[in-house]
Amino acid sequence: MAKRVGIEVSIALAEAVKLANVDVIPAYPITPQTHIVEHLSEVVANGELDAEFVLVESEHGAMSCCCGSSAAGARTFTSSSAQGLLLMSEILFIPGPMRFPIVMAVVNRALSAPISIWNDHQDIMSQRDIGWIQTFADTGQEAFDLMLHAFRVAEDRRVSLPMIVNIDGFTLSHVVEAVELLSQEEVDQYLPPFKPRYRLDPRKPITMGPVGIPEIYSEAKVAHNEALKASKKVILQGWKEFADLFGRQYNPIETYRSEDAEVLLVTMGSISETAMTAIDTMRDKGQKAGLVKIRLWRPFPGPEFRKAAGKAKILAVVDRCLAPGAICGPVGAELRSLFYKVPGAPKIFNFIAGLGGRDVTVGRFEEMVDKALVFAKKRPKELYEVIGVREK
Amino acid sequence: MPNTDAIIGWKTITFGCHVMEPGSSVKFRTGDWRSQRPVIDNEKCIKCGICWIYCPDMACIQTEDGFFEIDLEYCKGCGICAHECPKDAITIVPEEG
Ligand code: SF4
Ligand code: SF4
C-alpha cells in the first residue's frame, strides 16, 4: 500500500528511481541535484537497490556512460543541473536519434555568469532541442509520479526515447512536502521490466551510431522527430493508466480557473503554485484571471494548448529564462508561433521572471496580469519585459 | 554520391539508424571518393607490406607473387601508402576524367 510521508522532494524523487529498480546510475554531483544522487548512492551502497552506481569523472562522462548502459539494455538514470547539464550537452543530442530511453531528472538552476546556484529555467531552455521528451513537475507528489511515468513512457517500445523530468532547484527540490510514496507492488503493476528492441550483444552484433552521410542524415533526423511527436499518444496513455491505478490524473496542459478568464497566466514548474494563489486573490477582487500550466514541454502539445487557452483574450506568458538578443523568451516565442495568424487568437505578452532565484510573488503575478491588460490596449515597444528589474 | 533515393526514406530507415548486420562496411564503396590514385612500381617494391599495414581501407591487396595491388573499389586516394612506403615505390597520380 502507498504511504503518505513528509519527505524532501529530492529524496522522494530518488525513492521513485529506486522503486523503478534501475540498473545503472552514472552520476556526477552538482548543486542543487546533489541530494538525489547522494540518496541513490546510499541505497546502492547499503544493498537496498541492486544497481551499478558509476562514479564518473564529469557530466560528459555521465551522459556517455548512460548511452552505453542504455544501449546494452540496462534501465538507466542520471540527474544534473545548470553547468553540469551544459557539460553533458555534446552527448545529450545523441540518445534521441539512437533511441536510448535514458531517464534524467533535471533540477533546474540558473547559468553562469554571474555564478548562481539558484533556480530558473535557463539550463533546460538552453538544451531545448536535444530531442528528449520533457515534462515539468510543480510539486513533490508530481515529481515522484512523473519520474515513474518517465520510465514507463521512455522505455515503451513504441517510444524508445530519452526523457527528462524537470523540477525547480531548491524551491521544489529541497522543500519537505507530504508525498504519497507508492509501494513496490504498486510500482511493479505500473512499470513493466525494460525490454529494449535492440541491445548491444556480442552474440548478435549490430552497429549503433554509424556515420550519417548526406544521403541519409535528413531521413535519420526526420525519423527521430516523428518518433518524438508520436510519443504524445503513449505519454497520454501512461498518464491515463496512472490515474486508473492511483487516482492522480496528469495532462499535457493543465488549467486553473481558466474557463471564463479574460487574461490567462501561462507558467511552467513550481511557480505555478504561487500563480494559483495569485489567481484566487485576483478572482476575489472580481478580475477574470486564470492559469494555464505547461506540463509537457516536448513534444509541445499544440492542440491541447490551443484548446485550453484559445478562448482567452490575453495571455501573460511567464518565462524563467532570458534569451539574449531574441524577440522574446522561449515559451513566449513558442506560443506566438502557435497562435500566429490564428483568427481570434489571444494577444500574447511575455514576462521574464524569477531569474537566478528571484522570488516570483503573488504581487508579481498580479502586476503581470495588470500590465498585460494595459499592453492589450497599447502595444508595447518590446514583446517582453523582465519583471521587477531595477531600471536605474 | 551514391543514389539512395530509391531505397531508404525516413519511414524505412532502420530503428535508431542502427546497422543490423556485422561486416556491412564492405558494401560502402569508399573508392567513390577518390580524386587521385596510387600507382606501384614493382621494380622498386621490396614486398615489405608496409602499405598493406597502413592503408585505412584495406585496399592494398597482396597478390600471389608477393607484390601489392590496389583495390580501386575501396581505395579513396588518401596517399598514406605512398607516404609510408620505405622505397618510394608508390606514386600518387590524379584521376583523369
Ligand atoms: S591511397 Fe590510401 S586508400 Fe588508397 S591504397 Fe593507398 S593508403 Fe589505401
Ligand atoms: S610499402 Fe612500398 S615497398 Fe613495401 S610492399 Fe608496399 S609498395 Fe612495396
Short mmCIF file of C-alpha atoms and ligand atoms in Angstrom, two decimals:
data_model
loop_
_atom_site.label_atom_id
_atom_site.label_comp_id
_atom_site.label_asym_id
_atom_site.label_seq_id
_atom_site.Cartn_x
_atom_site.Cartn_y
_atom_site.Cartn_z
CA MET A 1 0.00 0.00 0.00
CA ALA A 2 1.06 3.56 -0.67
CA LYS A 3 2.11 5.57 2.36
CA ARG A 4 1.94 9.30 2.86
CA VAL A 5 5.09 10.76 4.38
CA GLY A 6 6.70 14.12 4.98
CA ILE A 7 9.80 13.96 2.79
CA GLU A 8 12.29 16.18 0.98
CA VAL A 9 11.29 16.25 -2.67
CA SER A 10 14.78 15.21 -3.89
CA ILE A 11 14.60 12.13 -1.67
CA ALA A 12 11.05 11.33 -2.82
CA LEU A 13 12.22 11.55 -6.43
CA ALA A 14 15.20 9.29 -5.66
CA GLU A 15 12.82 6.84 -3.98
CA ALA A 16 10.81 6.72 -7.21
CA VAL A 17 14.02 5.87 -9.09
CA LYS A 18 14.74 3.14 -6.54
CA LEU A 19 11.20 1.75 -6.88
CA ALA A 20 11.72 1.75 -10.66
CA ASN A 21 14.55 -0.67 -9.88
CA VAL A 22 17.10 0.99 -12.17
CA ASP A 23 20.15 -0.98 -13.27
CA VAL A 24 22.74 1.74 -13.85
CA ILE A 25 23.18 5.23 -12.37
CA PRO A 26 26.15 7.14 -13.81
CA ALA A 27 26.18 10.43 -11.93
CA TYR A 28 28.28 13.44 -11.10
CA PRO A 29 27.17 15.72 -8.27
CA ILE A 30 26.15 19.34 -8.83
CA THR A 31 24.05 21.69 -6.72
CA PRO A 32 21.03 21.50 -6.43
CA GLN A 33 20.76 17.97 -7.86
CA THR A 34 23.11 16.54 -5.21
CA HIS A 35 20.59 15.05 -2.77
CA ILE A 36 19.06 12.86 -5.47
CA VAL A 37 22.28 11.10 -6.44
CA GLU A 38 23.56 11.09 -2.84
CA HIS A 39 20.47 9.22 -1.74
CA LEU A 40 20.75 6.79 -4.66
CA SER A 41 24.42 6.11 -3.92
CA GLU A 42 23.41 5.32 -0.34
CA VAL A 43 20.64 2.89 -1.27
CA VAL A 44 23.01 1.15 -3.70
CA ALA A 45 25.84 1.03 -1.14
CA ASN A 46 23.67 -0.45 1.60
CA GLY A 47 22.22 -3.10 -0.65
CA GLU A 48 18.65 -1.76 -0.90
CA LEU A 49 18.97 -1.32 -4.66
CA ASP A 50 20.81 -3.78 -6.89
CA ALA A 51 22.28 -1.30 -9.35
CA GLU A 52 25.62 -0.16 -10.71
CA PHE A 53 26.40 3.31 -9.37
CA VAL A 54 29.11 4.66 -11.66
CA LEU A 55 31.25 7.44 -10.24
CA VAL A 56 32.10 9.24 -13.45
CA GLU A 57 34.72 11.95 -13.91
CA SER A 58 32.32 14.59 -15.24
CA GLU A 59 28.82 15.10 -16.59
CA HIS A 60 30.18 14.50 -20.08
CA GLY A 61 31.25 11.09 -18.82
CA ALA A 62 27.92 10.59 -17.03
CA MET A 63 25.86 11.00 -20.19
CA SER A 64 28.32 8.97 -22.28
CA CYS A 65 28.06 6.18 -19.73
CA CYS A 66 24.25 6.46 -19.80
CA CYS A 67 24.29 5.96 -23.58
CA GLY A 68 26.46 2.86 -23.24
CA SER A 69 24.42 1.28 -20.48
CA SER A 70 21.11 2.02 -22.20
CA ALA A 71 22.48 0.55 -25.44
CA ALA A 72 23.35 -2.60 -23.50
CA GLY A 73 19.74 -2.84 -22.36
CA ALA A 74 20.04 -1.51 -18.80
CA ARG A 75 17.43 0.73 -17.19
CA THR A 76 19.44 3.93 -16.80
CA PHE A 77 19.02 7.05 -14.70
CA THR A 78 21.03 10.19 -14.10
CA SER A 79 20.45 13.70 -12.86
CA SER A 80 22.04 17.09 -13.39
CA SER A 81 21.68 20.86 -13.18
CA ALA A 82 22.93 24.07 -14.79
CA GLN A 83 26.59 23.97 -15.93
CA GLY A 84 26.56 20.22 -15.34
CA LEU A 85 23.76 19.81 -17.85
CA LEU A 86 25.72 22.02 -20.24
CA LEU A 87 28.82 19.86 -19.86
CA MET A 88 26.61 16.94 -20.94
CA SER A 89 25.37 18.89 -23.92
CA GLU A 90 27.60 17.27 -26.54
CA ILE A 91 26.19 13.87 -25.63
CA LEU A 92 22.60 14.96 -24.90
CA PHE A 93 21.82 15.18 -28.61
CA ILE A 94 22.85 11.55 -29.17
CA PRO A 95 20.40 9.23 -27.30
CA GLY A 96 17.32 10.72 -29.04
CA PRO A 97 18.10 9.71 -32.62
CA MET A 98 19.73 6.49 -31.33
CA ARG A 99 16.53 5.73 -29.40
CA PHE A 100 18.07 5.16 -25.95
CA PRO A 101 15.39 5.57 -23.24
CA ILE A 102 17.62 7.19 -20.61
CA VAL A 103 15.64 8.91 -17.85
CA MET A 104 17.04 12.04 -16.24
CA ALA A 105 15.89 14.42 -13.52
CA VAL A 106 16.99 17.95 -14.28
CA VAL A 107 16.96 20.10 -11.16
CA ASN A 108 16.63 23.48 -12.83
CA ARG A 109 19.19 26.13 -11.98
CA ALA A 110 20.43 29.41 -13.44
CA LEU A 111 23.52 29.52 -15.66
CA SER A 112 26.78 31.34 -15.01
CA ALA A 113 27.82 34.16 -15.41
CA PRO A 114 27.36 35.58 -12.84
CA ILE A 115 27.61 32.42 -10.77
CA SER A 116 24.25 31.41 -9.36
CA ILE A 117 23.19 28.18 -7.71
CA TRP A 118 19.56 29.30 -7.57
CA ASN A 119 16.54 28.39 -9.60
CA ASP A 120 15.32 29.39 -13.04
CA HIS A 121 14.90 27.54 -16.37
CA GLN A 122 17.88 28.77 -18.33
CA ASP A 123 19.66 25.41 -18.11
CA ILE A 124 16.89 23.33 -19.68
CA MET A 125 15.89 26.03 -22.18
CA SER A 126 19.47 26.08 -23.48
CA GLN A 127 19.03 22.34 -24.13
CA ARG A 128 15.53 22.64 -25.55
CA ASP A 129 16.34 20.99 -28.86
CA ILE A 130 18.14 17.88 -27.64
CA GLY A 131 15.19 15.77 -28.79
CA TRP A 132 14.19 14.32 -25.41
CA ILE A 133 10.66 14.13 -24.04
CA GLN A 134 10.46 16.83 -21.35
CA THR A 135 7.94 17.26 -18.54
CA PHE A 136 7.77 19.71 -15.62
CA ALA A 137 6.67 18.95 -12.06
CA ASP A 138 5.13 21.61 -9.81
CA THR A 139 5.01 19.68 -6.51
CA GLY A 140 6.77 16.84 -4.69
CA GLN A 141 3.97 14.42 -5.48
CA GLU A 142 4.21 15.31 -9.15
CA ALA A 143 8.00 14.85 -9.09
CA PHE A 144 7.55 11.34 -7.66
CA ASP A 145 4.72 10.39 -10.04
CA LEU A 146 6.27 11.91 -13.17
CA MET A 147 9.51 10.02 -12.51
CA LEU A 148 7.70 6.67 -12.70
CA HIS A 149 5.76 7.90 -15.73
CA ALA A 150 9.06 8.80 -17.40
CA PHE A 151 10.45 5.25 -17.17
CA ARG A 152 7.17 3.85 -18.36
CA VAL A 153 6.93 6.12 -21.42
CA ALA A 154 10.61 6.32 -22.38
CA GLU A 155 11.05 2.54 -22.41
CA ASP A 156 7.78 1.79 -24.21
CA ARG A 157 8.84 0.10 -27.44
CA ARG A 158 6.69 2.47 -29.48
CA VAL A 159 8.61 5.39 -27.98
CA SER A 160 12.13 4.33 -27.01
CA LEU A 161 13.30 7.89 -26.44
CA PRO A 162 15.14 9.62 -23.59
CA MET A 163 13.04 11.61 -21.16
CA ILE A 164 13.65 14.44 -18.70
CA VAL A 165 11.57 15.35 -15.67
CA ASN A 166 12.28 18.96 -14.67
CA ILE A 167 11.98 20.09 -11.08
CA ASP A 168 12.85 23.57 -9.82
CA GLY A 169 16.09 23.74 -7.84
CA PHE A 170 15.69 24.43 -4.10
CA THR A 171 12.16 25.89 -4.32
CA LEU A 172 10.98 22.37 -5.14
CA SER A 173 13.96 20.03 -4.80
CA HIS A 174 14.86 20.98 -1.24
CA VAL A 175 11.48 21.51 0.38
CA VAL A 176 9.80 18.93 2.59
CA GLU A 177 6.32 18.06 1.38
CA ALA A 178 3.68 15.45 2.06
CA VAL A 179 4.17 12.84 -0.66
CA GLU A 180 2.33 9.60 -1.15
CA LEU A 181 5.04 7.02 -1.90
CA LEU A 182 3.76 4.04 -3.85
CA SER A 183 4.70 0.55 -2.69
CA GLN A 184 6.94 -1.78 -4.71
CA GLU A 185 3.90 -3.89 -5.70
CA GLU A 186 2.05 -0.83 -6.94
CA VAL A 187 5.04 0.40 -8.96
CA ASP A 188 5.57 -3.08 -10.44
CA GLN A 189 1.95 -3.05 -11.55
CA TYR A 190 2.54 0.19 -13.46
CA LEU A 191 6.09 -0.25 -14.72
CA PRO A 192 6.99 -3.41 -16.65
CA PRO A 193 10.63 -4.56 -16.90
CA PHE A 194 12.72 -2.84 -19.58
CA LYS A 195 12.76 -4.88 -22.78
CA PRO A 196 14.63 -2.90 -25.45
CA ARG A 197 14.01 -3.52 -29.14
CA TYR A 198 17.72 -3.81 -29.78
CA ARG A 199 20.69 -4.08 -27.47
CA LEU A 200 24.44 -4.41 -27.79
CA ASP A 201 25.03 -8.14 -27.59
CA PRO A 202 28.18 -9.94 -28.80
CA ARG A 203 26.06 -12.95 -29.75
CA LYS A 204 24.10 -10.82 -32.21
CA PRO A 205 26.35 -7.96 -33.26
CA ILE A 206 24.84 -4.77 -34.65
CA THR A 207 26.29 -1.29 -35.13
CA MET A 208 24.82 1.61 -33.18
CA GLY A 209 25.76 5.14 -34.09
CA PRO A 210 27.15 4.81 -37.62
CA VAL A 211 28.03 7.84 -39.72
CA GLY A 212 25.06 9.56 -41.37
CA ILE A 213 26.25 10.52 -44.83
CA PRO A 214 24.41 13.40 -46.56
CA GLU A 215 22.19 10.93 -48.41
CA ILE A 216 20.75 9.59 -45.13
CA TYR A 217 21.17 12.29 -42.46
CA SER A 218 17.88 14.11 -43.16
CA GLU A 219 15.93 10.85 -43.09
CA ALA A 220 17.53 9.90 -39.73
CA LYS A 221 16.67 13.30 -38.24
CA VAL A 222 13.09 13.20 -39.51
CA ALA A 223 12.64 9.65 -38.20
CA HIS A 224 13.68 10.85 -34.73
CA ASN A 225 11.46 13.94 -34.87
CA GLU A 226 8.46 11.89 -35.98
CA ALA A 227 9.08 9.39 -33.16
CA LEU A 228 9.19 12.29 -30.67
CA LYS A 229 5.94 13.73 -31.99
CA ALA A 230 4.26 10.31 -31.99
CA SER A 231 5.31 9.72 -28.38
CA LYS A 232 2.50 12.02 -27.21
CA LYS A 233 -0.01 9.20 -27.57
CA VAL A 234 1.97 6.97 -25.24
CA ILE A 235 2.63 9.87 -22.83
CA LEU A 236 -1.14 10.37 -22.52
CA GLN A 237 -1.74 6.62 -22.18
CA GLY A 238 0.88 6.48 -19.41
CA TRP A 239 -0.92 9.24 -17.52
CA LYS A 240 -4.32 7.68 -18.04
CA GLU A 241 -3.20 4.34 -16.70
CA PHE A 242 -1.51 6.06 -13.76
CA ALA A 243 -4.81 7.75 -12.94
CA ASP A 244 -6.71 4.47 -13.29
CA LEU A 245 -4.35 2.77 -10.85
CA PHE A 246 -3.58 5.53 -8.36
CA GLY A 247 -6.22 8.20 -8.87
CA ARG A 248 -3.99 11.11 -9.86
CA GLN A 249 -4.57 12.41 -13.39
CA TYR A 250 -1.91 14.37 -15.27
CA ASN A 251 -2.38 16.28 -18.51
CA PRO A 252 -0.01 17.88 -21.00
CA ILE A 253 -1.66 21.26 -20.37
CA GLU A 254 -3.41 21.95 -17.09
CA THR A 255 -5.70 24.78 -16.17
CA TYR A 256 -6.84 26.54 -13.04
CA ARG A 257 -9.98 28.71 -13.00
CA SER A 258 -9.48 29.36 -16.70
CA GLU A 259 -12.98 28.77 -18.14
CA ASP A 260 -14.29 32.33 -18.48
CA ALA A 261 -10.95 34.06 -17.97
CA GLU A 262 -10.08 37.15 -19.97
CA VAL A 263 -6.41 37.02 -19.04
CA LEU A 264 -4.53 33.77 -18.62
CA LEU A 265 -1.20 33.46 -16.91
CA VAL A 266 0.96 30.76 -18.51
CA THR A 267 3.53 29.08 -16.26
CA MET A 268 5.80 26.08 -16.03
CA GLY A 269 7.12 24.42 -12.90
CA SER A 270 6.75 25.19 -9.21
CA ILE A 271 5.87 28.88 -9.54
CA SER A 272 2.51 27.62 -10.81
CA GLU A 273 1.63 27.01 -7.15
CA THR A 274 2.12 30.70 -6.30
CA ALA A 275 0.32 31.63 -9.52
CA MET A 276 -2.75 29.70 -8.35
CA THR A 277 -2.79 31.72 -5.12
CA ALA A 278 -2.47 34.88 -7.21
CA ILE A 279 -5.42 33.81 -9.37
CA ASP A 280 -7.54 33.25 -6.24
CA THR A 281 -6.61 36.74 -4.99
CA MET A 282 -7.47 38.34 -8.33
CA ARG A 283 -10.72 36.39 -8.64
CA ASP A 284 -11.68 37.60 -5.14
CA LYS A 285 -11.24 41.13 -6.45
CA GLY A 286 -13.52 40.31 -9.38
CA GLN A 287 -10.78 40.13 -12.01
CA LYS A 288 -11.35 37.46 -14.69
CA ALA A 289 -7.91 35.87 -14.47
CA GLY A 290 -6.98 32.21 -14.83
CA LEU A 291 -3.95 29.99 -15.18
CA VAL A 292 -2.60 27.58 -17.78
CA LYS A 293 0.31 25.35 -16.82
CA ILE A 294 2.51 23.63 -19.37
CA ARG A 295 3.40 20.19 -18.04
CA LEU A 296 4.58 18.62 -21.30
CA TRP A 297 7.17 20.87 -22.95
CA ARG A 298 8.50 18.46 -25.60
CA PRO A 299 6.84 17.28 -27.74
CA PHE A 300 4.89 20.54 -27.47
CA PRO A 301 1.16 19.81 -27.11
CA GLY A 302 -0.09 22.45 -29.55
CA PRO A 303 -3.72 21.31 -29.97
CA GLU A 304 -4.14 20.88 -26.20
CA PHE A 305 -2.74 24.34 -25.56
CA ARG A 306 -4.99 25.92 -28.17
CA LYS A 307 -7.97 24.17 -26.62
CA ALA A 308 -7.05 25.29 -23.10
CA ALA A 309 -6.14 28.89 -23.86
CA GLY A 310 -7.50 29.75 -27.28
CA LYS A 311 -10.63 31.47 -25.98
CA ALA A 312 -8.86 33.97 -23.71
CA LYS A 313 -8.26 37.50 -24.97
CA ILE A 314 -4.84 37.90 -23.43
CA LEU A 315 -2.04 35.56 -22.44
CA ALA A 316 0.56 36.70 -19.90
CA VAL A 317 3.31 34.17 -20.59
CA VAL A 318 5.92 33.73 -17.89
CA ASP A 319 9.40 32.68 -18.96
CA ARG A 320 12.02 31.69 -16.41
CA CYS A 321 14.70 32.32 -18.99
CA LEU A 322 16.09 35.39 -20.71
CA ALA A 323 17.03 34.64 -24.32
CA PRO A 324 19.62 37.34 -25.04
CA GLY A 325 19.05 39.16 -28.30
CA ALA A 326 15.87 37.24 -29.09
CA ILE A 327 12.42 38.65 -29.85
CA CYS A 328 11.13 37.20 -26.56
CA GLY A 329 11.60 34.26 -24.17
CA PRO A 330 11.45 30.63 -25.37
CA VAL A 331 7.94 29.88 -24.07
CA GLY A 332 6.71 33.24 -25.35
CA ALA A 333 8.16 32.54 -28.79
CA GLU A 334 6.64 29.05 -28.86
CA LEU A 335 3.16 30.38 -28.12
CA ARG A 336 3.47 33.29 -30.54
CA SER A 337 4.28 30.73 -33.26
CA LEU A 338 1.41 28.52 -32.17
CA PHE A 339 -1.12 31.34 -32.46
CA TYR A 340 0.38 33.18 -35.44
CA LYS A 341 -2.40 34.27 -37.78
CA VAL A 342 -4.95 32.09 -35.98
CA PRO A 343 -8.23 34.04 -36.24
CA GLY A 344 -9.39 35.32 -32.83
CA ALA A 345 -6.13 34.27 -31.18
CA PRO A 346 -5.24 35.84 -27.83
CA LYS A 347 -2.78 38.71 -27.62
CA ILE A 348 0.44 37.40 -26.13
CA PHE A 349 2.75 39.28 -23.74
CA ASN A 350 5.86 37.76 -22.33
CA PHE A 351 7.25 38.33 -18.85
CA ILE A 352 10.70 37.14 -17.86
CA ALA A 353 10.52 36.40 -14.16
CA GLY A 354 12.34 34.67 -11.34
CA LEU A 355 15.83 34.69 -12.84
CA GLY A 356 18.59 33.22 -10.67
CA GLY A 357 16.31 32.52 -7.72
CA ARG A 358 14.49 35.87 -7.57
CA ASP A 359 11.16 35.19 -5.86
CA VAL A 360 8.06 35.45 -8.01
CA THR A 361 5.43 36.53 -5.51
CA VAL A 362 1.64 36.73 -5.68
CA GLY A 363 2.06 40.50 -6.14
CA ARG A 364 4.34 39.97 -9.15
CA PHE A 365 1.76 37.78 -10.86
CA GLU A 366 -0.89 40.43 -10.25
CA GLU A 367 1.47 43.00 -11.75
CA MET A 368 1.92 40.84 -14.87
CA VAL A 369 -1.82 40.49 -15.36
CA ASP A 370 -2.33 44.25 -14.88
CA LYS A 371 0.46 45.06 -17.33
CA ALA A 372 -0.89 42.61 -19.91
CA LEU A 373 -4.27 44.37 -19.71
CA VAL A 374 -2.58 47.73 -20.36
CA PHE A 375 -0.44 46.32 -23.20
CA ALA A 376 -3.56 44.90 -24.85
CA LYS A 377 -4.78 48.46 -25.27
CA LYS A 378 -1.45 50.00 -26.16
CA ARG A 379 1.07 47.68 -27.75
CA PRO A 380 4.47 47.94 -26.01
CA LYS A 381 7.69 48.53 -27.94
CA GLU A 382 9.24 45.24 -26.83
CA LEU A 383 7.43 41.89 -26.86
CA TYR A 384 8.73 41.01 -23.41
CA GLU A 385 9.53 42.63 -20.11
CA VAL A 386 11.88 41.50 -17.38
CA ILE A 387 9.56 41.82 -14.45
CA GLY A 388 10.82 43.60 -11.35
CA VAL A 389 14.21 44.52 -12.79
CA ARG A 390 15.53 47.77 -11.30
CA GLU A 391 15.61 50.45 -14.00
CA LYS A 392 18.37 52.65 -12.64
CA MET B 1 27.12 10.47 -54.44
CA PRO B 2 25.53 7.04 -54.48
CA ASN B 3 21.84 7.16 -55.26
CA THR B 4 19.92 6.14 -52.14
CA ASP B 5 16.63 7.79 -53.12
CA ALA B 6 15.14 4.56 -54.29
CA ILE B 7 15.93 2.57 -51.18
CA ILE B 8 15.59 4.47 -47.91
CA GLY B 9 13.20 7.13 -46.60
CA TRP B 10 12.54 8.26 -43.03
CA LYS B 11 9.84 5.61 -42.64
CA THR B 12 12.03 2.78 -43.83
CA ILE B 13 15.32 3.76 -42.21
CA THR B 14 16.39 1.29 -39.53
CA PHE B 15 15.37 1.87 -35.90
CA GLY B 16 17.83 4.30 -34.31
CA CYS B 17 19.78 4.26 -37.59
CA HIS B 18 21.35 1.00 -36.35
CA VAL B 19 23.19 -1.20 -38.82
CA MET B 20 21.65 -4.60 -38.22
CA GLU B 21 24.33 -6.85 -39.74
CA PRO B 22 28.04 -7.08 -38.97
CA GLY B 23 30.69 -6.51 -41.63
CA SER B 24 28.43 -4.33 -43.73
CA SER B 25 31.12 -1.70 -44.37
CA VAL B 26 32.16 -3.93 -47.30
CA LYS B 27 29.08 -2.57 -49.05
CA PHE B 28 30.27 1.01 -48.75
CA ARG B 29 32.41 1.79 -51.79
CA THR B 30 34.86 4.35 -50.43
CA GLY B 31 36.52 4.30 -53.85
CA ASP B 32 33.79 6.73 -54.98
CA TRP B 33 35.57 9.50 -53.06
CA ARG B 34 38.85 9.18 -54.96
CA SER B 35 40.34 12.08 -56.92
CA GLN B 36 43.81 10.54 -57.16
CA ARG B 37 45.17 7.00 -57.18
CA PRO B 38 48.33 5.19 -56.11
CA VAL B 39 50.47 3.51 -58.76
CA ILE B 40 53.03 0.92 -57.56
CA ASP B 41 56.38 0.45 -59.29
CA ASN B 42 57.23 -3.22 -58.76
CA GLU B 43 60.84 -2.52 -59.84
CA LYS B 44 61.30 -0.63 -56.58
CA CYS B 45 58.94 -2.66 -54.33
CA ILE B 46 60.59 -4.98 -51.76
CA LYS B 47 57.28 -6.65 -50.72
CA CYS B 48 57.61 -5.36 -47.15
CA GLY B 49 53.85 -4.97 -46.76
CA ILE B 50 54.01 -1.59 -45.03
CA CYS B 51 51.42 -0.19 -47.48
CA TRP B 52 49.13 -3.08 -46.53
CA ILE B 53 49.59 -2.32 -42.82
CA TYR B 54 48.91 1.41 -43.15
CA CYS B 55 46.09 1.50 -45.69
CA PRO B 56 42.97 2.59 -43.72
CA ASP B 57 40.65 0.86 -46.16
CA MET B 58 42.45 -2.46 -46.61
CA ALA B 59 42.80 -1.56 -50.27
CA CYS B 60 46.44 -2.78 -50.70
CA ILE B 61 45.99 -6.42 -51.62
CA GLN B 62 48.90 -8.86 -51.83
CA THR B 63 48.90 -10.99 -54.96
CA GLU B 64 50.34 -14.49 -55.37
CA ASP B 65 53.75 -13.23 -56.50
CA GLY B 66 54.05 -11.23 -53.23
CA PHE B 67 53.63 -7.79 -54.83
CA PHE B 68 50.75 -5.49 -53.96
CA GLU B 69 47.80 -4.29 -55.99
CA ILE B 70 45.34 -1.53 -55.23
CA ASP B 71 41.65 -2.38 -54.92
CA LEU B 72 40.10 0.68 -56.55
CA GLU B 73 36.61 -0.20 -55.28
CA TYR B 74 37.79 0.89 -51.83
CA CYS B 75 40.98 2.94 -52.30
CA LYS B 76 39.98 6.52 -51.51
CA GLY B 77 43.24 8.02 -52.72
CA CYS B 78 44.42 9.30 -49.35
CA GLY B 79 48.08 8.77 -50.19
CA ILE B 80 49.06 7.20 -46.89
CA CYS B 81 50.56 4.16 -48.65
CA ALA B 82 52.79 6.40 -50.77
CA HIS B 83 53.84 8.39 -47.73
CA GLU B 84 54.75 5.28 -45.74
CA CYS B 85 56.42 3.21 -48.47
CA PRO B 86 60.13 2.97 -47.49
CA LYS B 87 61.23 2.56 -51.10
CA ASP B 88 59.20 5.36 -52.68
CA ALA B 89 57.64 2.69 -54.87
CA ILE B 90 54.22 4.30 -54.81
CA THR B 91 53.32 7.41 -56.79
CA ILE B 92 50.04 9.24 -56.45
CA VAL B 93 48.60 10.29 -59.80
CA PRO B 94 45.46 12.33 -60.46
CA GLU B 95 42.35 10.51 -61.64
CA GLU B 96 41.60 11.53 -65.18
CA GLY B 97 38.09 12.28 -66.38
S1 SF4 C 1 45.81 5.75 -51.31
FE1 SF4 C 1 45.04 5.39 -49.20
S2 SF4 C 1 43.23 4.12 -49.53
FE2 SF4 C 1 44.38 4.02 -51.43
S3 SF4 C 1 45.66 2.23 -51.21
FE3 SF4 C 1 46.86 3.97 -50.50
S4 SF4 C 1 46.54 4.04 -48.31
FE4 SF4 C 1 44.93 2.74 -49.16
S1 SF4 C 2 55.28 -0.34 -48.79
FE1 SF4 C 2 56.24 0.03 -50.76
S2 SF4 C 2 57.90 -1.44 -50.77
FE2 SF4 C 2 56.55 -2.09 -49.14
S3 SF4 C 2 55.19 -3.53 -50.11
FE3 SF4 C 2 54.20 -1.60 -50.25
S4 SF4 C 2 54.82 -0.78 -52.25
FE4 SF4 C 2 56.21 -2.43 -51.77
#
